Protein backbone atom coordinates (compact mmCIF):
# COMPACT_ATOMS: atom_id res chain seq x y z
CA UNK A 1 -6.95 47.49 27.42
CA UNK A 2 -9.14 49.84 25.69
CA UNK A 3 -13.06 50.25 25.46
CA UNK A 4 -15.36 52.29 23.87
CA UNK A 5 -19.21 53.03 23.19
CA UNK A 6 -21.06 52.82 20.22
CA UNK A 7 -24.86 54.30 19.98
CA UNK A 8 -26.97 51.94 18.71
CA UNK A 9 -30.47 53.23 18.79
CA UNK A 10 -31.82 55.45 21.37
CA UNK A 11 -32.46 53.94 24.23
CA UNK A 12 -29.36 51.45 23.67
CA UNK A 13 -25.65 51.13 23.76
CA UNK A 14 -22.57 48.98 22.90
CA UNK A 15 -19.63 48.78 25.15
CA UNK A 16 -16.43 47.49 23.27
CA UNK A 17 -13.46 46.61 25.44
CA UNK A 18 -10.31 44.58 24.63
CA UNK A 19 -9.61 41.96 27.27
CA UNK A 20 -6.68 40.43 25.87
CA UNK A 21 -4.83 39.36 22.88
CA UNK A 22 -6.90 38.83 20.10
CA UNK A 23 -9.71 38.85 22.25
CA UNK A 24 -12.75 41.09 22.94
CA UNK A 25 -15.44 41.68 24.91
CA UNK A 26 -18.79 43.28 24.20
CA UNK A 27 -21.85 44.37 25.89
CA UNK A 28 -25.03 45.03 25.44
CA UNK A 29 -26.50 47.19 27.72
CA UNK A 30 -30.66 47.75 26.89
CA UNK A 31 -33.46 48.64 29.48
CA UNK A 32 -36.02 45.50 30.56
CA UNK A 33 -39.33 45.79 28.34
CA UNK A 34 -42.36 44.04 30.73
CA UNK A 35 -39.20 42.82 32.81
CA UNK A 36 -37.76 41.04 29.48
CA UNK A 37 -34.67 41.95 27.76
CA UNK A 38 -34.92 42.64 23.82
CA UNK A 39 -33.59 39.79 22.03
CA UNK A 40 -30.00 40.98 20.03
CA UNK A 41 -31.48 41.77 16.08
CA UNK A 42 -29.09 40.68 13.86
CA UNK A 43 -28.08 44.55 12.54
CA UNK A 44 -27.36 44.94 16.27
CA UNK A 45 -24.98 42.23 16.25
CA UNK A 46 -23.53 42.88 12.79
CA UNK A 47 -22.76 46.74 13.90
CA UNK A 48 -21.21 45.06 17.09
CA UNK A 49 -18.94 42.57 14.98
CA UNK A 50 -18.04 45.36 12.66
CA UNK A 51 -15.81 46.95 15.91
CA UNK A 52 -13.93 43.98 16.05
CA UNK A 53 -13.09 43.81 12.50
CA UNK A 54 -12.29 47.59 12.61
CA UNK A 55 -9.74 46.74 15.39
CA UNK A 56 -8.09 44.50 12.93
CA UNK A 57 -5.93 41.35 15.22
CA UNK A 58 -9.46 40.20 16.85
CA UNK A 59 -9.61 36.42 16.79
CA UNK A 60 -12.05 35.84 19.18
CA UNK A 61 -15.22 37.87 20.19
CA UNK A 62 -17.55 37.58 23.09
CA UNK A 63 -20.85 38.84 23.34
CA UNK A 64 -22.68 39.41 26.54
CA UNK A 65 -25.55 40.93 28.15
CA UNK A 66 -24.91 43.72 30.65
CA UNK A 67 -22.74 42.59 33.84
CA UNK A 68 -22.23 39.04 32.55
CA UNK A 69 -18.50 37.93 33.51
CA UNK A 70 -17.68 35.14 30.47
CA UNK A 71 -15.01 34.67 28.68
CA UNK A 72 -13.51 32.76 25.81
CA UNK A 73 -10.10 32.25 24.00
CA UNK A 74 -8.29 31.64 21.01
CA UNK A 75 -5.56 28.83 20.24
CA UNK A 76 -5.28 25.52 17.78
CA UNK A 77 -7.34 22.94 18.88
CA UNK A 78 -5.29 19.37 17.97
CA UNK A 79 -6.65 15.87 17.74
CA UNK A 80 -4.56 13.84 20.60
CA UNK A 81 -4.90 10.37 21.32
CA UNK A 82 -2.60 8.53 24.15
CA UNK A 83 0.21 7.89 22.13
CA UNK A 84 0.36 11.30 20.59
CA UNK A 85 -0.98 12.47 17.92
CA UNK A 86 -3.91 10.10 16.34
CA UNK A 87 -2.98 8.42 12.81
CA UNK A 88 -6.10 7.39 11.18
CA UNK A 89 -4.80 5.77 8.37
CA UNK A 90 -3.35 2.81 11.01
CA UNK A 91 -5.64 3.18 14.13
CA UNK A 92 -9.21 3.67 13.46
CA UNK A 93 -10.58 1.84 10.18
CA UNK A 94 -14.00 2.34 11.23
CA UNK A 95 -15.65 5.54 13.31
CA UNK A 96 -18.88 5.74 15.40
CA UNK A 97 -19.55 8.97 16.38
CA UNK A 98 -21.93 10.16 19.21
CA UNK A 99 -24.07 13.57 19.35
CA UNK A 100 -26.23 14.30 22.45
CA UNK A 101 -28.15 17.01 20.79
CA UNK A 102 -30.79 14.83 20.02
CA UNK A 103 -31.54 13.26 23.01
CA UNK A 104 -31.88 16.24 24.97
CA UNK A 105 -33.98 17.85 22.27
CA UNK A 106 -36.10 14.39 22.14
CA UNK A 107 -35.36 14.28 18.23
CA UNK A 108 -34.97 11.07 16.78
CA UNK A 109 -31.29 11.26 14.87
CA UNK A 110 -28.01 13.78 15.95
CA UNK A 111 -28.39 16.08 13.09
CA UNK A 112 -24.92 17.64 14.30
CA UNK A 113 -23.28 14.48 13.57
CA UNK A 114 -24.70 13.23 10.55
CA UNK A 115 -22.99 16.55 9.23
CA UNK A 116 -19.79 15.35 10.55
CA UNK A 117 -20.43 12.05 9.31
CA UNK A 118 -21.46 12.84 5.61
CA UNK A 119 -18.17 14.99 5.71
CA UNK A 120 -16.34 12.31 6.93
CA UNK A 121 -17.63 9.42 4.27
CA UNK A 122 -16.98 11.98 1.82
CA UNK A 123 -13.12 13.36 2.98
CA UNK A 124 -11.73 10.52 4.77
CA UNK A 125 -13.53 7.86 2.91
CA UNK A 126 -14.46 6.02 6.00
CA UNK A 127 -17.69 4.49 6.87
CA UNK A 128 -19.30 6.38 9.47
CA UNK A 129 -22.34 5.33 11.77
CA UNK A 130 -24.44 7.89 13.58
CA UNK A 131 -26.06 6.96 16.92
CA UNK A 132 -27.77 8.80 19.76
CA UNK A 133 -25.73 8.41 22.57
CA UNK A 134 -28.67 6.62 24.55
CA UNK A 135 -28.88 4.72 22.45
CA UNK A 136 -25.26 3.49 21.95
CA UNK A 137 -25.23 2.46 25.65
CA UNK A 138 -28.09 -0.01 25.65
CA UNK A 139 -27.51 -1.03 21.85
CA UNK A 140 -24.66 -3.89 20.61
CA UNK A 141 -22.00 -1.18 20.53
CA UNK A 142 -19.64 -3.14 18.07
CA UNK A 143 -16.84 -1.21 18.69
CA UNK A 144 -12.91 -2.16 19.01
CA UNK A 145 -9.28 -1.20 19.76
CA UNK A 146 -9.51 -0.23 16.07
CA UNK A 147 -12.46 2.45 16.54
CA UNK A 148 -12.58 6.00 16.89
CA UNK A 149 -15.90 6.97 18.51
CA UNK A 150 -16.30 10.83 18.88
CA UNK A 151 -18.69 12.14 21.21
CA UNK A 152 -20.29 15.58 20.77
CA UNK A 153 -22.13 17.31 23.80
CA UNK A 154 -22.18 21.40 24.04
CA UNK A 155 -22.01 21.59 27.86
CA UNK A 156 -19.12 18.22 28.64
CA UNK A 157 -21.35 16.97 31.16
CA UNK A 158 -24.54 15.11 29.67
CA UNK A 159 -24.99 11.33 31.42
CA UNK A 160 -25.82 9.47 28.42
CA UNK A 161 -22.91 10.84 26.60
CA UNK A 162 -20.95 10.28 29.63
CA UNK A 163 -21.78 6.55 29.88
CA UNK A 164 -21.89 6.07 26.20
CA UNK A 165 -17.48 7.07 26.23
CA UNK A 166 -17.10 5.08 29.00
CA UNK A 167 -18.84 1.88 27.42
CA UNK A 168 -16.71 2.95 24.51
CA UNK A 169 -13.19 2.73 26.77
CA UNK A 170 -14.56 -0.66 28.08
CA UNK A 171 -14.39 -2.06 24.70
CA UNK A 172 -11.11 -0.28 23.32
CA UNK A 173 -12.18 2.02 21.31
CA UNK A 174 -10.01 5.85 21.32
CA UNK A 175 -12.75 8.80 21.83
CA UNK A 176 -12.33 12.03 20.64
CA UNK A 177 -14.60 14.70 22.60
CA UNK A 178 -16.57 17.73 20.93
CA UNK A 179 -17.72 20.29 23.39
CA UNK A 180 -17.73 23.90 24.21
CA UNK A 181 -17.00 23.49 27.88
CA UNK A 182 -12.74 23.71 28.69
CA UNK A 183 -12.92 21.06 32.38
CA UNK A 184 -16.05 19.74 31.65
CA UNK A 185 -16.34 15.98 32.28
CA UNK A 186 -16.47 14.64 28.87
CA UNK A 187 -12.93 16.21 27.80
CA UNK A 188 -11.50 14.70 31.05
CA UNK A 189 -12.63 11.00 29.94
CA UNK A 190 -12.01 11.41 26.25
CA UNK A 191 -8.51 10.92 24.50
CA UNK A 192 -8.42 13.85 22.99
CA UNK A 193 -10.62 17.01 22.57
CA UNK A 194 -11.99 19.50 19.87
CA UNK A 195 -13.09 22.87 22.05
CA UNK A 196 -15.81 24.80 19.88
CA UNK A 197 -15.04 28.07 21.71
CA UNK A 198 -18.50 29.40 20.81
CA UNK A 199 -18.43 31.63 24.08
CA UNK A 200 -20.59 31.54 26.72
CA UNK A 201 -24.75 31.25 24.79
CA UNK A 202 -27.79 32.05 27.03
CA UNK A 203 -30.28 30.28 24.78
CA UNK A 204 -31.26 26.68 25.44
CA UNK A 205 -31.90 26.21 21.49
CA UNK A 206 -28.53 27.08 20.47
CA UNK A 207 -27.55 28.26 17.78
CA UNK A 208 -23.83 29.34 17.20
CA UNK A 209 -22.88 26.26 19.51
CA UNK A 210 -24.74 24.40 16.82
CA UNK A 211 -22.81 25.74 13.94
CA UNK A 212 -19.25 25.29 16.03
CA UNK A 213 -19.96 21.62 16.15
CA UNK A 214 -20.45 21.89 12.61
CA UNK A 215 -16.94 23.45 12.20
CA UNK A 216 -15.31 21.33 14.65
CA UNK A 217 -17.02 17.72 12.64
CA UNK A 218 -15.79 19.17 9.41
CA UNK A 219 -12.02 20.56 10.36
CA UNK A 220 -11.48 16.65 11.73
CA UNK A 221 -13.09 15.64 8.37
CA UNK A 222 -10.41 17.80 6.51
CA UNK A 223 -7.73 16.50 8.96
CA UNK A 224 -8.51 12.28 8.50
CA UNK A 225 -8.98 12.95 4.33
CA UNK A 226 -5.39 14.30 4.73
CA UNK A 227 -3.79 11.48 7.53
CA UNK A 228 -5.33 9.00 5.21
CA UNK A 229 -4.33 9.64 1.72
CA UNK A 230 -7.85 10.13 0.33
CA UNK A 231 -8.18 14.12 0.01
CA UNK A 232 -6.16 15.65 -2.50
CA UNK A 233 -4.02 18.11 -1.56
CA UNK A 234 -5.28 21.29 -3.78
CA UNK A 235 -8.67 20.25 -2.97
CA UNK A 236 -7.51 20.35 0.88
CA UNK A 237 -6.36 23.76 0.66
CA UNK A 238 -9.54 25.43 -1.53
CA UNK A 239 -11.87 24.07 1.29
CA UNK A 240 -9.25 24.95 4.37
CA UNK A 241 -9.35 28.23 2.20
CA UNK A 242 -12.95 28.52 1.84
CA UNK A 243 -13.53 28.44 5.63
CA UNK A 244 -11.41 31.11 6.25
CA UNK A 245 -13.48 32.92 3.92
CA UNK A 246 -16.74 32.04 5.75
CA UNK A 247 -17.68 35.03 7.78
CA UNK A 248 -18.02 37.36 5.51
CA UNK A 249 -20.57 35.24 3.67
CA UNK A 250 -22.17 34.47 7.03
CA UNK A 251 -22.41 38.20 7.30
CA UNK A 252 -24.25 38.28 4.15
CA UNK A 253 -26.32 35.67 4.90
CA UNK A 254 -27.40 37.54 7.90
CA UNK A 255 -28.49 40.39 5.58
CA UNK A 256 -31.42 38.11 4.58
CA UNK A 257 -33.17 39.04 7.78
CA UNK A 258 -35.79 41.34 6.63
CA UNK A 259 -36.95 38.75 3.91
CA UNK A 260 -37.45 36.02 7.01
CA UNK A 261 -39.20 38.69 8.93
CA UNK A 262 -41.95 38.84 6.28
CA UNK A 263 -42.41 34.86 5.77
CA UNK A 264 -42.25 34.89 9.48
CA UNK A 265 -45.52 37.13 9.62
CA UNK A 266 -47.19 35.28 6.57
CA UNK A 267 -46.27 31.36 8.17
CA UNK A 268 -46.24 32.59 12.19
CA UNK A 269 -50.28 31.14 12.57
CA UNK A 270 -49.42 27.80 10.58
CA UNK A 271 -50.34 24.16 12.68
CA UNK A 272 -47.48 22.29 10.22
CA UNK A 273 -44.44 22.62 8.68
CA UNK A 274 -42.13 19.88 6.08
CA UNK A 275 -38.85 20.71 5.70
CA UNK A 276 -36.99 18.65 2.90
CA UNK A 277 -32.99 17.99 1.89
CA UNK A 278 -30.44 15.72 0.51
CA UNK A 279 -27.24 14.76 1.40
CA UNK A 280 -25.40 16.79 3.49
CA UNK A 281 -28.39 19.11 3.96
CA UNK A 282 -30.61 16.40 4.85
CA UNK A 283 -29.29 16.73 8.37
CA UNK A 284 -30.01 20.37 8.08
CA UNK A 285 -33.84 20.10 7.07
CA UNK A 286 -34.03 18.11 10.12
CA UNK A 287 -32.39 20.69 12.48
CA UNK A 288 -34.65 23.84 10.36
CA UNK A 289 -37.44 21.45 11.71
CA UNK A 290 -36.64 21.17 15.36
CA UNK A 291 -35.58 24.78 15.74
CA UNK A 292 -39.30 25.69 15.13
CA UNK A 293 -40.81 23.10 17.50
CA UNK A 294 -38.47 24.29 20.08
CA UNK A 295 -39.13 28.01 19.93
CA UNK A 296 -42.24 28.41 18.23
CA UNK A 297 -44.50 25.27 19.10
CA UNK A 298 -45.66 24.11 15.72
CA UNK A 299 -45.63 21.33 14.70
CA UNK A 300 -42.72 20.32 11.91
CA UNK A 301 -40.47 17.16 10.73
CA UNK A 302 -37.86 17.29 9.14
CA UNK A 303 -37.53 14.54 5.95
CA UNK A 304 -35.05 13.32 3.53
CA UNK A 305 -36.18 14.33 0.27
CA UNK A 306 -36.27 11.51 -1.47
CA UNK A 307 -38.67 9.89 0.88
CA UNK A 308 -41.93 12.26 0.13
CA UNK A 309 -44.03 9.58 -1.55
CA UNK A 310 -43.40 6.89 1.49
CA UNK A 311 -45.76 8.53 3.98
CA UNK A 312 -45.16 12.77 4.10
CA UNK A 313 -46.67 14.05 1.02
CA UNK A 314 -50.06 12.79 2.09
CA UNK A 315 -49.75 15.58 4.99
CA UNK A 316 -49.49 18.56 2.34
CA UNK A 317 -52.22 20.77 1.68
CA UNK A 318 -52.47 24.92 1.08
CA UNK A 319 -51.44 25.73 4.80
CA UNK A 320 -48.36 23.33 5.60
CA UNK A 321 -45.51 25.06 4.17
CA UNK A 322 -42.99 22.82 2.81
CA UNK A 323 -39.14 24.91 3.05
CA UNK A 324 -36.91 22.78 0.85
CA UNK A 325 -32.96 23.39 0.25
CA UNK A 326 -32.28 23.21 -3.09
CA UNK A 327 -28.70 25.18 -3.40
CA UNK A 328 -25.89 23.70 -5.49
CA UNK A 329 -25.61 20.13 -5.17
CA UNK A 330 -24.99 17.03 -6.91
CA UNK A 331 -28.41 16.10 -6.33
CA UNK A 332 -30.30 19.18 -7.17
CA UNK A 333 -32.17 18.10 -10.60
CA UNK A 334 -33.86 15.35 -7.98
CA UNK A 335 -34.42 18.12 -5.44
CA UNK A 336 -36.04 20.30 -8.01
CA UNK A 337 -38.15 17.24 -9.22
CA UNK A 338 -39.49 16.62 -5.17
CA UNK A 339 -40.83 20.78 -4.94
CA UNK A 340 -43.01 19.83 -8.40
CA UNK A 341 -44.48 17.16 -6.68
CA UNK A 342 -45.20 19.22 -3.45
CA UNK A 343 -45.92 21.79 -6.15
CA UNK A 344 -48.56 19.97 -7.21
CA UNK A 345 -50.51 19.12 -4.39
CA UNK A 346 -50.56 22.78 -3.47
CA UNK A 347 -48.50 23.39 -0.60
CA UNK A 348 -46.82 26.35 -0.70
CA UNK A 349 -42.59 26.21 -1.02
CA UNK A 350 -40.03 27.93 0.50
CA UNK A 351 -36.96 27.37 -1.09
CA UNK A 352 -33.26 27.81 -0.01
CA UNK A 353 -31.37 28.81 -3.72
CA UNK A 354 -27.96 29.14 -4.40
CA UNK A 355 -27.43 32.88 -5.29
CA UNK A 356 -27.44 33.47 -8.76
CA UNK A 357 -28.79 29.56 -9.92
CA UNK A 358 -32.27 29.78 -9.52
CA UNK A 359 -33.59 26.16 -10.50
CA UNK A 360 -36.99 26.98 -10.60
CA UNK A 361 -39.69 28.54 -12.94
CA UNK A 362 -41.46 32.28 -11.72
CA UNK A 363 -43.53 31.81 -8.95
CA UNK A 364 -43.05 28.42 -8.70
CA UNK A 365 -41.40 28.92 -5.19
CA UNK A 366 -40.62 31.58 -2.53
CA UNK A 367 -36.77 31.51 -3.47
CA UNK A 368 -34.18 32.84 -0.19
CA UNK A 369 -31.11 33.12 -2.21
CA UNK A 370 -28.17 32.33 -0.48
CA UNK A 371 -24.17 32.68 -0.98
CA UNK A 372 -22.78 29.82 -3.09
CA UNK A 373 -20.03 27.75 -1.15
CA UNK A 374 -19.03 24.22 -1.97
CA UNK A 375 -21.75 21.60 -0.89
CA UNK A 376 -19.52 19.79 1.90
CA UNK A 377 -19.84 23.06 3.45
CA UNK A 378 -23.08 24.56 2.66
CA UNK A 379 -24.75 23.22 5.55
CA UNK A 380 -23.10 26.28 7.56
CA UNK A 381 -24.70 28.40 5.53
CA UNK A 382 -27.84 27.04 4.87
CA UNK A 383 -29.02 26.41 8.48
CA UNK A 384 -28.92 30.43 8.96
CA UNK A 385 -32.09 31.26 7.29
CA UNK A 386 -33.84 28.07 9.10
CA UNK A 387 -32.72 29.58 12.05
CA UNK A 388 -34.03 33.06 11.26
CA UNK A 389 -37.53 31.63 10.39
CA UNK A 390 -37.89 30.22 12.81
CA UNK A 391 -37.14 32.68 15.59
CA UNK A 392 -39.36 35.44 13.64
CA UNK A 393 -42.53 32.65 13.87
CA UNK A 394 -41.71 32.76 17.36
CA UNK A 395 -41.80 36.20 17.85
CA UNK A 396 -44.88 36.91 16.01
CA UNK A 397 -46.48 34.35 18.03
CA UNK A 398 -45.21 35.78 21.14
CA UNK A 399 -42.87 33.11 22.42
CA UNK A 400 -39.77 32.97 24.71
CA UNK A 401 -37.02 32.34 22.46
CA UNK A 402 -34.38 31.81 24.89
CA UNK A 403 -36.30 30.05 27.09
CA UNK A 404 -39.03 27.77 25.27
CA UNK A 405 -41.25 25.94 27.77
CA UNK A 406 -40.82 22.11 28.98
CA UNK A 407 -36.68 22.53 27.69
CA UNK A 408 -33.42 22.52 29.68
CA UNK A 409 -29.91 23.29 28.48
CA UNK A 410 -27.97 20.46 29.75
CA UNK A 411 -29.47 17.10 30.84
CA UNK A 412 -27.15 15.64 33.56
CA UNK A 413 -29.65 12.70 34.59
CA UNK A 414 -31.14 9.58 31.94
């Protein structure tokens, strides 16, 4: 078990240890400003990441403040029902999944899984309906012995997701579990159980737990297109192959940073925000949306595109920003056609591009050009500069990140 240190900047150091196989640990250690720490920039955590890779057998990497004590580890996570292994093609003709997210972030759909459901609908060719756990529980949960409910929560121990699995055992229906907690009490009730193993995250807006669940949603996507006969086999393996390939254009994702630090400082005094997307992204414009409310305090909504002229596009005017996704996608020409309208009634765009394929005329839009990855999994790359955004708004406006006000990280009571 080795370590070693890494100067960062002057006044702050990395400590890099190996705690196991295929796992490591590393620590910030940084003075308190006005009894604060320093949030992590992203070139601090890239440079820290970059010791791992250098190492060359790291699977798993854990990143902690000075003298915290967490852990995480590696292994295959496998979808198990009772009987064994689940076979979707016989067992579970129709899925309801269940995300928490929502209701403890008092939004009013679980973005998390309407990603997992879009992927779903679109792999595994099964309909797929979305509900907030608390709702489920009071709702006609029409669910069967021929039902697969899956039920996401980050911390395995939320009550309405808790009551919402049992309802769903009452009624026959196999539950798969999402959640980053190994023991928690979700896994325990569930049939089976995806672990994110995003580590240990301080933050009550959460980010890397959010794009684990994201991972998680899709991987069981991949796996019931392949149980059931509906995802070809080449196709399969270039989007299996594509993941594999995804943190290195995470990493240059990341290197968008100083670009979000500007629009930060131009947007960080705005009262409103839109945020706009189709498809698969839709889900994503919602979740760009909620990060600012949580950590910033302005006011945003997030909207599916195609739904501007039913109410939202009588909100924009010069100050409310409107940040729209618009990277490769089989509905981009309509995306393209909602940013003229908001174009038009001059409220300024921010526009997530796929690197490369700008859609748009010269100054038409503030463009963020991002890495081009197939569209069933460019929500895990497009969420990253929403992210960004809107931590920089916060900081310019002087907010706790980590802890916004009013906000818990896990709700164990309705």
């Amino acid at each position: 078990m080795g370590e070693k240190w890494r100067k960062l900047h002057d006044f702050e150091d990395i400590k890099y240890e190996r705690t196991g196989d295929g796992i490591a640990k590393i620590t910030i250690n940084r003075p308190k400003v006005r009894n604060a720490f320093r949030p992590l920039t992203v070139s601090e955590m890239k440079q820290a990441l970059d010791m791992a890779r250098d190492d060359g057998d790291i699977g798993v990497v854990v990143i902690t403040g000075e003298g915290d004590e967490a852990f995480c580890s590696g292994g295959d996570q496998r979808v198990r029902g009772k009987g064994g292994y689940v076979d979707p093609k016989e067992k579970i003709p129709r899925l309801n999944i269940l995300d928490v997210q929502k209701q403890i972030r008092s939004m009013p759909k679980p973005v998390v899984a309407m990603v997992a459901g879009y992927a779903i609908e679109h792999l595994a060719k099964v309909r797929c309906k979305v509900e907030a756990a608390s709702e489920f529980r009071y709702g006609e949960a029409l669910v069967d012995e021929h039902s697969l409910v899956i039920a996401v929560s980050q911390s395995g121990e939320t009550a309405d997701t808790l009551a919402a699995v049992r309802q769903a055992h009452r009624a026959g229906a196999q539950v798969i579990a999402i959640t980053n907690v190994v023991g928690s009490a979700l896994p325990l009730e569930a049939d089976g159980a995806l672990y994110m193993q995003a580590g240990p995250e301080i933050s009550v807006a959460g980010t890397k737990t959010f794009m684990t669940r994201m991972v998680c949603g899709l991987l069981l996507a991949l796996r019931l297109g392949d149980a059931r006969g509906t995802l070809d086999v080449t196709e399969h393996q270039r989007l299996v192959a594509e993941l594999q390939g995804l943190p290195d254009l995470l990493s240059k994702t990341l290197e968008l940073e100083p670009m979000l630090v500007e629009l930060g400082q131009r947007f960080a005094h705005t009262h409103s925000a839109l945020y706009i997307g189709r498809g698969i992204n839709f889900p994503i414009a919602m979740e760009g949306a909620l990060k600012l409310k949580e950590i910033s305090y302005v006011h945003a909504e997030g909207y599916a595109a195609g739904e501007l002229k039913h109410g939202p596009i009588a909100l924009l005017e010069p100050d409310v920003p409107v940040i729209a996704i618009a990277t490769r996608s089989a509905t981009l020409p309509k995306m393209v056609s909602n940013v003229q309208e908001v174009h038009s009634r001059d409220a300024p765009v921010i526009a997530l591009i796929t690197e490369g394929e700008d859609p748009f005329d010269a100054g038409f839009a503030t463009t963020i050009p991002v890495p081009g990855c197939s569209e069933v999994l460019s929500p895990l790359i497009n969420v990253i500069p929403l992210q960004l955004f809107a931590y920089h708004v916060a900081v310019q406006r002087g907010c706790d990140v980590d802890q916004p006000r009013n906000l818990a990280k896990s709700v164990t009571v309705e």
